[in-house]
Tab-separated table of C-alpha atoms and ligand atoms in Angstrom:
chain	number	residue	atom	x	y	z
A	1	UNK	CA	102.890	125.874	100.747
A	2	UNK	CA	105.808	124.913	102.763
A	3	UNK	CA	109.270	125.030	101.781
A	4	UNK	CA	109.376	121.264	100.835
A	5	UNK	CA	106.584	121.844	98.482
A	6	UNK	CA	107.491	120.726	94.886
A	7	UNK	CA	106.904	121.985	91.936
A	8	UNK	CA	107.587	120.742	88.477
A	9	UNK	CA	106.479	119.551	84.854
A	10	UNK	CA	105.428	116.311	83.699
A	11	UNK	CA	106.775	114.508	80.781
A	12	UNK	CA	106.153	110.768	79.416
A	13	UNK	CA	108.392	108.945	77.618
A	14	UNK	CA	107.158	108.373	74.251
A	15	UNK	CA	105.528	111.932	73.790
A	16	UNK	CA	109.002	113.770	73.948
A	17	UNK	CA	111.531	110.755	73.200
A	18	UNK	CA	111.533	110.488	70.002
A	19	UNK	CA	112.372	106.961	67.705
A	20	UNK	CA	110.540	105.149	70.072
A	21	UNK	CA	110.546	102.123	67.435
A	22	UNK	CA	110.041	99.545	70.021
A	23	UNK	CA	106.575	99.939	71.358
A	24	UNK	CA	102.844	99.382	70.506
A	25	UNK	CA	102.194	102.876	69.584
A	26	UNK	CA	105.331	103.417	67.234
A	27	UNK	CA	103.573	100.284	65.412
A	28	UNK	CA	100.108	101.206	65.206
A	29	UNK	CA	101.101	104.947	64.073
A	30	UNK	CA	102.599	103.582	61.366
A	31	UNK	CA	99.606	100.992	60.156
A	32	UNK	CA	96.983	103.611	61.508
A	33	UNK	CA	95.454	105.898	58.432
A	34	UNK	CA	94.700	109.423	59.556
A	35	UNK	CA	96.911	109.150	63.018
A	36	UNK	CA	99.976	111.618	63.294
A	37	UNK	CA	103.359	109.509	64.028
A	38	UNK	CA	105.702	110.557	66.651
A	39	UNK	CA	108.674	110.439	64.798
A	40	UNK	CA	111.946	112.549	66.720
A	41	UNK	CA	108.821	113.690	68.574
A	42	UNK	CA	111.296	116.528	70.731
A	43	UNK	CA	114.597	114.270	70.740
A	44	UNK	CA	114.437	114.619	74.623
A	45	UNK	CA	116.224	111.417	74.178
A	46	UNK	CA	119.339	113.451	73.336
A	47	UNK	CA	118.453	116.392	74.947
A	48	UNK	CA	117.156	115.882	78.045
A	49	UNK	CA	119.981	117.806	79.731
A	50	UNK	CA	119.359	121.045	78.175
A	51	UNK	CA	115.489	120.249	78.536
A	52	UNK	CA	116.555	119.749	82.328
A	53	UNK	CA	118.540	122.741	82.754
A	54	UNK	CA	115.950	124.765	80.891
A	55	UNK	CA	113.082	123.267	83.915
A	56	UNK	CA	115.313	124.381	86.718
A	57	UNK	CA	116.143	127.462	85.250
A	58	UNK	CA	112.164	127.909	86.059
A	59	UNK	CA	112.295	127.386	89.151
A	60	UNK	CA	111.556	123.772	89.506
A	61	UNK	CA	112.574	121.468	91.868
A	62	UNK	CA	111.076	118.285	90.617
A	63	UNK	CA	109.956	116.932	87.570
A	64	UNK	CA	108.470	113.474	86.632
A	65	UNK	CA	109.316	111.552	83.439
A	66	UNK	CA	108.638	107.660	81.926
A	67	UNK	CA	110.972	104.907	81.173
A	68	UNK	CA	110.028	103.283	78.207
A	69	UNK	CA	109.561	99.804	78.732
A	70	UNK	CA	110.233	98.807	75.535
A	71	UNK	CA	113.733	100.529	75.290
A	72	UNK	CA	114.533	98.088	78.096
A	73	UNK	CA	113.315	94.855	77.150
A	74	UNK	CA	113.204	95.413	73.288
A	75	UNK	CA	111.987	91.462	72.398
A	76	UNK	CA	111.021	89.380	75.339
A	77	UNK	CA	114.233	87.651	75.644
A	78	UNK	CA	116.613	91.026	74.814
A	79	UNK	CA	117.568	93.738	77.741
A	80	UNK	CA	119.767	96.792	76.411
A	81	UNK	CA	122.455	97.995	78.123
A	82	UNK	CA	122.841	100.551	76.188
A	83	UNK	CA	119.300	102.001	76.922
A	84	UNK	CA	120.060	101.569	80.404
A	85	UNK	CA	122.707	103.248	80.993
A	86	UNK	CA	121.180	106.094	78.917
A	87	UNK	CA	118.353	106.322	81.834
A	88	UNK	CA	120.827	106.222	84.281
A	89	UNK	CA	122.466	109.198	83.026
A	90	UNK	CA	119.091	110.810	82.692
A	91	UNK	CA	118.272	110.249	86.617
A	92	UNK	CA	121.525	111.462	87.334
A	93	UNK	CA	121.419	114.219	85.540
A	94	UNK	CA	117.774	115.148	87.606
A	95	UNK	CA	119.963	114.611	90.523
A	96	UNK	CA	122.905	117.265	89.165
A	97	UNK	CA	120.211	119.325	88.730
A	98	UNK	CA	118.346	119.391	91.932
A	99	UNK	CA	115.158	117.731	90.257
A	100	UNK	CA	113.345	115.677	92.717
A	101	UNK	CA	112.589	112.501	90.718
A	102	UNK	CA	108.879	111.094	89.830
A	103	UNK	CA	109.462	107.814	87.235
A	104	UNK	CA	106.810	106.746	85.620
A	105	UNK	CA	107.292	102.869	84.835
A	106	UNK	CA	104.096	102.430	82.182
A	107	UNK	CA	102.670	105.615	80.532
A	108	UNK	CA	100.130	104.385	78.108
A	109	UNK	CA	102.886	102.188	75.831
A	110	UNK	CA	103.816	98.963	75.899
A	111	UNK	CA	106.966	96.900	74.144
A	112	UNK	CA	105.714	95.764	70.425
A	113	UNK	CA	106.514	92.148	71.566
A	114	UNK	CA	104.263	92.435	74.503
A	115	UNK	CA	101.304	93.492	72.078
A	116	UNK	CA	102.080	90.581	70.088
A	117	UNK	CA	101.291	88.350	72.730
A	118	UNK	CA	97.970	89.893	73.853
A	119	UNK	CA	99.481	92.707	75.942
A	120	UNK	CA	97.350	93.233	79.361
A	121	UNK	CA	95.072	90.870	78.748
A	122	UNK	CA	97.824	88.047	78.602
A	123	UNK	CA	97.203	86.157	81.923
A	124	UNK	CA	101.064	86.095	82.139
A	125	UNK	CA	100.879	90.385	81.725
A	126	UNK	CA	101.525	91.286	85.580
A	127	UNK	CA	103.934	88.748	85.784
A	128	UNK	CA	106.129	90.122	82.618
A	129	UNK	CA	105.779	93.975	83.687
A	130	UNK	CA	107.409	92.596	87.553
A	131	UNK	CA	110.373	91.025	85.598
A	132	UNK	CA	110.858	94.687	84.044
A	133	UNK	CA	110.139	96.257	87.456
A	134	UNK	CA	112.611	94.408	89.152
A	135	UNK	CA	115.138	95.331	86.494
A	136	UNK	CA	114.314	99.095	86.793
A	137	UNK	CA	115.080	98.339	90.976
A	138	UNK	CA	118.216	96.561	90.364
A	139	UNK	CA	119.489	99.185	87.693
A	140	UNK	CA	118.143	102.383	88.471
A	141	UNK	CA	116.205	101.969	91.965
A	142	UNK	CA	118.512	104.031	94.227
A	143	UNK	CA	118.238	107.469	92.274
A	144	UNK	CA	114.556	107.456	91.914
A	145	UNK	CA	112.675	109.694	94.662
A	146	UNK	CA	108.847	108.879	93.994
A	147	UNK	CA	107.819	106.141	92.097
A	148	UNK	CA	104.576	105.987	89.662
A	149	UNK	CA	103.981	102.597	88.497
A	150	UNK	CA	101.025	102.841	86.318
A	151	UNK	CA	100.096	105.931	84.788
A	152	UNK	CA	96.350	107.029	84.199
A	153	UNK	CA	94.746	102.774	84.692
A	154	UNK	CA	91.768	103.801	83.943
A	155	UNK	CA	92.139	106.139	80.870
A	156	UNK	CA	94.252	103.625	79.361
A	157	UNK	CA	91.448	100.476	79.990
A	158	UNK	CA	88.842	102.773	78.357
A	159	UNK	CA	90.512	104.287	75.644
A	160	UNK	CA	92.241	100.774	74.442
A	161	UNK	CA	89.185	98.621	75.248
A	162	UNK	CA	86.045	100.195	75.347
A	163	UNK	CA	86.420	103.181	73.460
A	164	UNK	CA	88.544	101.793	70.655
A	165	UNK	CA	90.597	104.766	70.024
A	166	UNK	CA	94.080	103.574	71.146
A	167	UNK	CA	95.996	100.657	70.536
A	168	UNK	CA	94.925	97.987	70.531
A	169	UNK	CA	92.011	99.124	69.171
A	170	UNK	CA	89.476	96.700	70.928
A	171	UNK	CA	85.660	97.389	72.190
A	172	UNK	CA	85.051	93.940	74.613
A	173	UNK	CA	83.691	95.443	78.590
A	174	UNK	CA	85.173	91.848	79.215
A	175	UNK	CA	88.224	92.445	78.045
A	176	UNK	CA	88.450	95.671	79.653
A	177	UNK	CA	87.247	94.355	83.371
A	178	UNK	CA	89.813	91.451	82.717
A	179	UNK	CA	92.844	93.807	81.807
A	180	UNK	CA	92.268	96.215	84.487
A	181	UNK	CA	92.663	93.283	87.131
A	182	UNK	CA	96.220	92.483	84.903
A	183	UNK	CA	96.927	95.866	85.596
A	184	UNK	CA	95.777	96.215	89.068
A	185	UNK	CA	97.898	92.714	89.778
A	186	UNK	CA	100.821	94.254	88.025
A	187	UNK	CA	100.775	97.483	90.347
A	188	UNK	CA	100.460	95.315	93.850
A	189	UNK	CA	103.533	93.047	92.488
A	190	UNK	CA	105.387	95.828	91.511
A	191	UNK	CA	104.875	97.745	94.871
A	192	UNK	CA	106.055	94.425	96.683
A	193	UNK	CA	109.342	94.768	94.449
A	194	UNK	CA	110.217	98.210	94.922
A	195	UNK	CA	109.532	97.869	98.782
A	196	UNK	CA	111.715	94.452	99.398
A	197	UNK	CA	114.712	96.635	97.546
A	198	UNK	CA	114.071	99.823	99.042
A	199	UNK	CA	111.865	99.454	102.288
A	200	UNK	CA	111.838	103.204	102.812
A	201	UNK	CA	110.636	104.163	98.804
A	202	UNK	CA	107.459	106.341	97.774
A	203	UNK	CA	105.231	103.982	95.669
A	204	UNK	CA	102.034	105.124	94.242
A	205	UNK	CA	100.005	106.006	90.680
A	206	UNK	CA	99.089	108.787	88.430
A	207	UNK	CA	95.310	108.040	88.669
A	208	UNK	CA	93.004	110.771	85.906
A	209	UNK	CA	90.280	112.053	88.657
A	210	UNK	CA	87.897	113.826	86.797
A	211	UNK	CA	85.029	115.757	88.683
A	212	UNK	CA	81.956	114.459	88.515
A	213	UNK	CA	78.866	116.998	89.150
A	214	UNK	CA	75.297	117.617	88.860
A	215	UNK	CA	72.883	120.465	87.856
A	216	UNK	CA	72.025	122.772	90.799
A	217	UNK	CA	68.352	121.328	90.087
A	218	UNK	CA	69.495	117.546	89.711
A	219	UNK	CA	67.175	114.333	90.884
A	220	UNK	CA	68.168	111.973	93.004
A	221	UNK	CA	68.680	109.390	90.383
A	222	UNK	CA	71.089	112.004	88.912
A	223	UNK	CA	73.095	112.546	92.213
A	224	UNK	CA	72.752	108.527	92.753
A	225	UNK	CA	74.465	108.136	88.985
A	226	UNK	CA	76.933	110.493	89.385
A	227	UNK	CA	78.103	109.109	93.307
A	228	UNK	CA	78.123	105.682	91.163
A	229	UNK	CA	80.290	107.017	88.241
A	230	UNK	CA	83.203	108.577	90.644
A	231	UNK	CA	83.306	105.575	92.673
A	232	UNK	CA	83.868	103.451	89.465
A	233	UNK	CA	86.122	105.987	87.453
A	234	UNK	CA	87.866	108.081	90.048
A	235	UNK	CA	88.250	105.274	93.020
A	236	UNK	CA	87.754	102.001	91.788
A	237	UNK	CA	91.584	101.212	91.356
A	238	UNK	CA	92.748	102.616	94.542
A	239	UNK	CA	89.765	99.945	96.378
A	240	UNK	CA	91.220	97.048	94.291
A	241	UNK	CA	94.971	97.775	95.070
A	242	UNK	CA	94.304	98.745	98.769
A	243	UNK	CA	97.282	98.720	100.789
A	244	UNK	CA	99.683	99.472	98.319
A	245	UNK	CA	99.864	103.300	97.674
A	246	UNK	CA	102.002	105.480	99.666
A	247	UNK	CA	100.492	108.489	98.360
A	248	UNK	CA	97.852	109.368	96.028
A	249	UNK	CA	98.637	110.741	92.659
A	250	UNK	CA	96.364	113.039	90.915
A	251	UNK	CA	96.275	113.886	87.365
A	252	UNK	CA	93.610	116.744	86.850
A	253	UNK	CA	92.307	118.413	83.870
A	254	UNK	CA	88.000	118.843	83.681
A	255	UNK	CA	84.830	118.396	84.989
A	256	UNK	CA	81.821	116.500	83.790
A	257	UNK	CA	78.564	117.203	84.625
A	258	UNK	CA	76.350	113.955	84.292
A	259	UNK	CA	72.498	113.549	83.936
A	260	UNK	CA	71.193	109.929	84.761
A	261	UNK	CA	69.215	108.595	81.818
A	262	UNK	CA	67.291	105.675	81.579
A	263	UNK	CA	69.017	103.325	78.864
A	264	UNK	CA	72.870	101.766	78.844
A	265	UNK	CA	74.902	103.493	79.893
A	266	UNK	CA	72.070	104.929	82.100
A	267	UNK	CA	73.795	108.583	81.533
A	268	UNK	CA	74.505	111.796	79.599
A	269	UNK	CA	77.384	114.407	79.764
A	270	UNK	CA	76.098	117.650	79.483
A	271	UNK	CA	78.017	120.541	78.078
A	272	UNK	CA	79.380	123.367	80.341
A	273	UNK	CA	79.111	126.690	79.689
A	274	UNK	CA	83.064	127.078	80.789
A	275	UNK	CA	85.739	128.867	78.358
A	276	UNK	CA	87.333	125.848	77.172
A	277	UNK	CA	91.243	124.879	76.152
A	278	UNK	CA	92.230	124.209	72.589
A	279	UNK	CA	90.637	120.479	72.916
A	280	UNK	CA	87.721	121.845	74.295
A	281	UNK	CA	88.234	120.519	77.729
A	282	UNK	CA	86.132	122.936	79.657
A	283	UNK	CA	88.365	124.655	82.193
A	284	UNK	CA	87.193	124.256	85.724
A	285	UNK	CA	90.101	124.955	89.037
A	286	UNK	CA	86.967	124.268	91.401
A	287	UNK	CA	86.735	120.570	90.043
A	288	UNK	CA	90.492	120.345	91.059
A	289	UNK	CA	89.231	121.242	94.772
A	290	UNK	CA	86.359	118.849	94.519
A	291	UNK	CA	88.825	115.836	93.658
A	292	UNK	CA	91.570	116.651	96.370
A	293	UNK	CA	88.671	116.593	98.477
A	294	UNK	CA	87.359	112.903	97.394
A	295	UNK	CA	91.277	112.016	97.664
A	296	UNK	CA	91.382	113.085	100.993
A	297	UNK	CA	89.886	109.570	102.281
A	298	UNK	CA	92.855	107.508	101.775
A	299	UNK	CA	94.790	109.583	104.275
A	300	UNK	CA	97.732	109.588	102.497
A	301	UNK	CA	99.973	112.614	101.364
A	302	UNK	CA	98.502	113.796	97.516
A	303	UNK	CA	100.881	114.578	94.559
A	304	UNK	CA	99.442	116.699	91.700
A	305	UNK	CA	101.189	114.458	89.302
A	306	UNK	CA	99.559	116.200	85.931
A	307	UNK	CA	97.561	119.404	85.286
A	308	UNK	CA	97.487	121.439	82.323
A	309	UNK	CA	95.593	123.133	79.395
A	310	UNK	CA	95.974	122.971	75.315
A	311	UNK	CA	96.285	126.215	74.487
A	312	UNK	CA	98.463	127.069	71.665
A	313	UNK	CA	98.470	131.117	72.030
A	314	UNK	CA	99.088	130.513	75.760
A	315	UNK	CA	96.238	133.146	76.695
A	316	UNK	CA	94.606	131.119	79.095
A	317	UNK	CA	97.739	129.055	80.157
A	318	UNK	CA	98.921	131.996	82.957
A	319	UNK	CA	94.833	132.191	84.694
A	320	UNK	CA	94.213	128.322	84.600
A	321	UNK	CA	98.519	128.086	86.600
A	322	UNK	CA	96.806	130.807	89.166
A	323	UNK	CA	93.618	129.137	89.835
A	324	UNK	CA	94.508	125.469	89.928
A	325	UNK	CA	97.547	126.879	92.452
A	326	UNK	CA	94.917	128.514	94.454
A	327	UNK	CA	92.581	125.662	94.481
A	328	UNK	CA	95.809	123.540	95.661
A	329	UNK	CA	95.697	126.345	98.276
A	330	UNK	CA	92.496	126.244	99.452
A	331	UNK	CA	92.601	122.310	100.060
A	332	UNK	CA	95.814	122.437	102.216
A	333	UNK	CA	93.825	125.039	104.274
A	334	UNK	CA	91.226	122.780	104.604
A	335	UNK	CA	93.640	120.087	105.746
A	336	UNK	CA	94.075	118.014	102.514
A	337	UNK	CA	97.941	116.981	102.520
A	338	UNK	CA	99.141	118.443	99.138
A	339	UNK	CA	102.937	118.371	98.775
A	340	UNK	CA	103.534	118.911	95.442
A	341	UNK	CA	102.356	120.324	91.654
A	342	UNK	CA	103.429	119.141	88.479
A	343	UNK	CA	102.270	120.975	85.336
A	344	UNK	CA	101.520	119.196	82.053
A	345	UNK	CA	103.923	119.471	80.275
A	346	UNK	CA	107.176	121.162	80.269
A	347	UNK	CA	107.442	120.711	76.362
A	348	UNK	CA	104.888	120.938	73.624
A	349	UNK	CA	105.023	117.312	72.908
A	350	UNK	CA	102.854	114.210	71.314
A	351	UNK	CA	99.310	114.068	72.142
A	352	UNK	CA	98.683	110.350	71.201
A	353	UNK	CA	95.897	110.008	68.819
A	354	UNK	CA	95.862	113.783	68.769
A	355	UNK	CA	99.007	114.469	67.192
A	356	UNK	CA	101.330	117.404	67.928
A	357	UNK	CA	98.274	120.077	67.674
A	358	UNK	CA	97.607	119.910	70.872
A	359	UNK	CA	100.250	122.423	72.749
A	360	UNK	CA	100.505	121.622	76.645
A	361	UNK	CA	103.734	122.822	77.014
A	362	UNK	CA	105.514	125.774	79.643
A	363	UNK	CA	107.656	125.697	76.630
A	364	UNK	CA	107.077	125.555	72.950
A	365	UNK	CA	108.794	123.585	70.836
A	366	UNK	CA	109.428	123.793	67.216
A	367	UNK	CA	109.165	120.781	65.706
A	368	UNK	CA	111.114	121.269	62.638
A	369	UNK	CA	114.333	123.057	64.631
A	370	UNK	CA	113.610	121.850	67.801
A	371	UNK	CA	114.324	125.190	69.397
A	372	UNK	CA	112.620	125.841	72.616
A	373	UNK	CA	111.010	128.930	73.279
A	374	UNK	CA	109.956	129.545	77.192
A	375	UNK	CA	106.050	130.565	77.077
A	376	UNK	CA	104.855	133.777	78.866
A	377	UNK	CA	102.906	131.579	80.937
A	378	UNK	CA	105.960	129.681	81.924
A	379	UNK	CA	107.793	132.663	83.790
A	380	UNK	CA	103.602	133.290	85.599
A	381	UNK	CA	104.458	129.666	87.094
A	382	UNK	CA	108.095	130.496	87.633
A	383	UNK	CA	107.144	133.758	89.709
A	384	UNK	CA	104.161	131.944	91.719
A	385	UNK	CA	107.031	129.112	92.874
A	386	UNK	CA	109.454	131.546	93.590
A	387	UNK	CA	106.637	133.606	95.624
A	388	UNK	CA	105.881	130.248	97.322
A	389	UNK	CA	109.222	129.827	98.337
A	390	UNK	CA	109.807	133.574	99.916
A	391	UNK	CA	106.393	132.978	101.569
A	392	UNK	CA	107.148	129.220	102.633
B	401	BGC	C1	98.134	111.770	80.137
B	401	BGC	C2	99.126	112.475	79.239
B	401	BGC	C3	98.392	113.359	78.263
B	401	BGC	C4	97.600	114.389	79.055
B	401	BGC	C5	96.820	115.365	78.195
B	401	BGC	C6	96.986	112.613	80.596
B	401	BGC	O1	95.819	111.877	80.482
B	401	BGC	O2	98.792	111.152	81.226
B	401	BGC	O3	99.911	111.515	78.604
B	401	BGC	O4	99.212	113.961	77.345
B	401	BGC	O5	96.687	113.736	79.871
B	401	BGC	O6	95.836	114.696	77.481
């Protein structure tokens, strides 16, 4: 790791906000039996100083967070000053505190009004999302460093339109192949804004690589399958939106191993004999390696934008830090261009349709107080940056 190297937590918007009343999710938590809401989720909305004072005071030099689109533009024809200026603050305040800044402009939510009118499968949907774009430029362009436009495409297409978990609910593979172009479209146009602003800016996405393997005694078929299902899952985006990434952001957290099988959808997932986190997401550093590797085609410099475990007692939180670190490590040495890490999360925080069970956080947070309490695990990451930086 060289000095420059950056290291960080992730955060998104509506997951540590709180009173996010404006968006899709706030909505469908409410109308949605059996779904947690978010509620003051960890009112980072009032105290993201502290929260950023308490990251640096870890060691970090960078962290990445999400404006919330519908805070912005909170009905199609309403922008809010006031909301704003509070993000302003916030990205100066990352500045005060020597935070390099990654700003997430869509993580998973989406304005209430925008739902309304068919959300990203509304023709007009890449077209809306540039008007907010270009806002973001205008208003708050010159104190972001790294830019994520779209968080996670493809977890978001499958888990809102094939799967049928998330808002808006909907199981149509049309649908879903139409609203991934929307999004795709909305990426390239806002690239093209950000760069006419600021010719010089960092413009990419968090894109979810998972890691795709095989038995050791697999068939062809099986190795054909899985070579099929990375292309489509882990790279499919990146060839539709060619030309317009300046790095490559990757969001880690399993491996799958696949068998090919010979009806829809032509293959299984079979189970791993890995100790698992608390969502029983088997834990696997190696598949970390094996996606830097498939990254390494684009040629362009790689951000670990997410990795992390659930793990509420934090006993595996300290071993999976080490080994995903290491398998960062071993990458660069193999000449994969890795300039930065960003752990999921800094904060216990919302899990979507998973509630607040799920703990990701460095740092706990008590929900009923809000009190932070820095996890063991936290000051394992803290010592491994600061050993970095000696080293470095
Ligand atoms: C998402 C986060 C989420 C995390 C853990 C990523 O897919 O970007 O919002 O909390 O994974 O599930």
């Amino acid at each position: 790791m060289t000095e420059r190297f950056l290291w960080g937590a992730a955060t998104s918007a509506h997951q540590v906000e709180g009173n996010n009343v404006h968006s899709d999710w706030w909505a469908w938590e409410k109308q949605t039996p059996g779904i947690e809401r978010s509620g003051l989720a960890c009112d980072h909305y009032q105290r993201f100083r502290d929260d950023f004072i308490l990251a640096r005071s870890l060691g970090h030099n960078a962290h990445r967070l999400s404006l919330e689109w519908s805070r912005w533009q909170y009905t199609r024809s309403e922008w809010s000053s006031k909301a704003i200026a509070h993000y302003r603050e916030v990205l100066q305040e990352l500045k005060k505190q020597q935070l390099h800044s990654f700003v997430t402009l869509h993580h998973f939510t989406n304005p209430q009004w925008f739902a309304e009118i068919g959300g990203w499968a509304n023709p007009r949907a890449p077209h809306l999302f540039e008007q907010y774009v270009k806002r973001v430029v205008a208003e708050v362009g010159d104190l972001i460093d790294v830019w994520v436009t779209i968080n996670e495409p493809m977890v978001y297409v499958l888990q809102s339109y094939v799967q049928g978990l998330w808002p808006p609910q909907q199981k149509n593979i049309r649908v879903a192949l139409r609203v991934i172009r929307h999004v795709a479209a909305a990426h390239q146009l806002a690239y093209q804004a950000i760069h006419q602003r600021f010719p010089r800016a960092v413009v990419g996405i968090a894109q979810n690589f998972e890691a795709f393997t095989v038995a050791p005694d697999a068939s062809a078929l099986d190795h054909r399958v899985r070579d099929t299902i990375d292309w489509f899952y882990n790279h499919r985006f990146f060839s539709m939106t060619r030309g317009t990434h300046d790095y490559i952001g990757v969001n880690y957290y399993f491996t799958t191993q696949i068998k090919a099988k010979r009806s829809w959808p032509f293959f299984t997932k079979v189970p791993l004999s890995l100790p698992t986190s608390d969502l029983g997401w088997p834990i696997s550093p190696a598949g970390l390696r094996q996606v830097l590797r498939g990254a390494k085609r684009y040629h362009l410099p790689i951000y670990i934008t997410e990795n992390g475990i659930a793990n509420a007692s934090d006993d595996h939180r300290s071993a999976f830090i080490r080994a995903h670190v290491r398998a960062v490590e071993q990458a660069q040495s193999e000449g994969i261009d890795v300039r930065g890490y960003l752990h999921w999360s800094l904060l216990d925080n919302f899990e979507w349709a998973s509630g607040y069970n799920a703990k990701f956080g460095l740092v706990a947070v008590d929900l009923a107080t809000q009190e932070r309490t820095v996890r063991p695990s936290a000051r394992v990451f803290q010592a491994i940056i600061e050993q970095s930086r000696r080293a470095g």
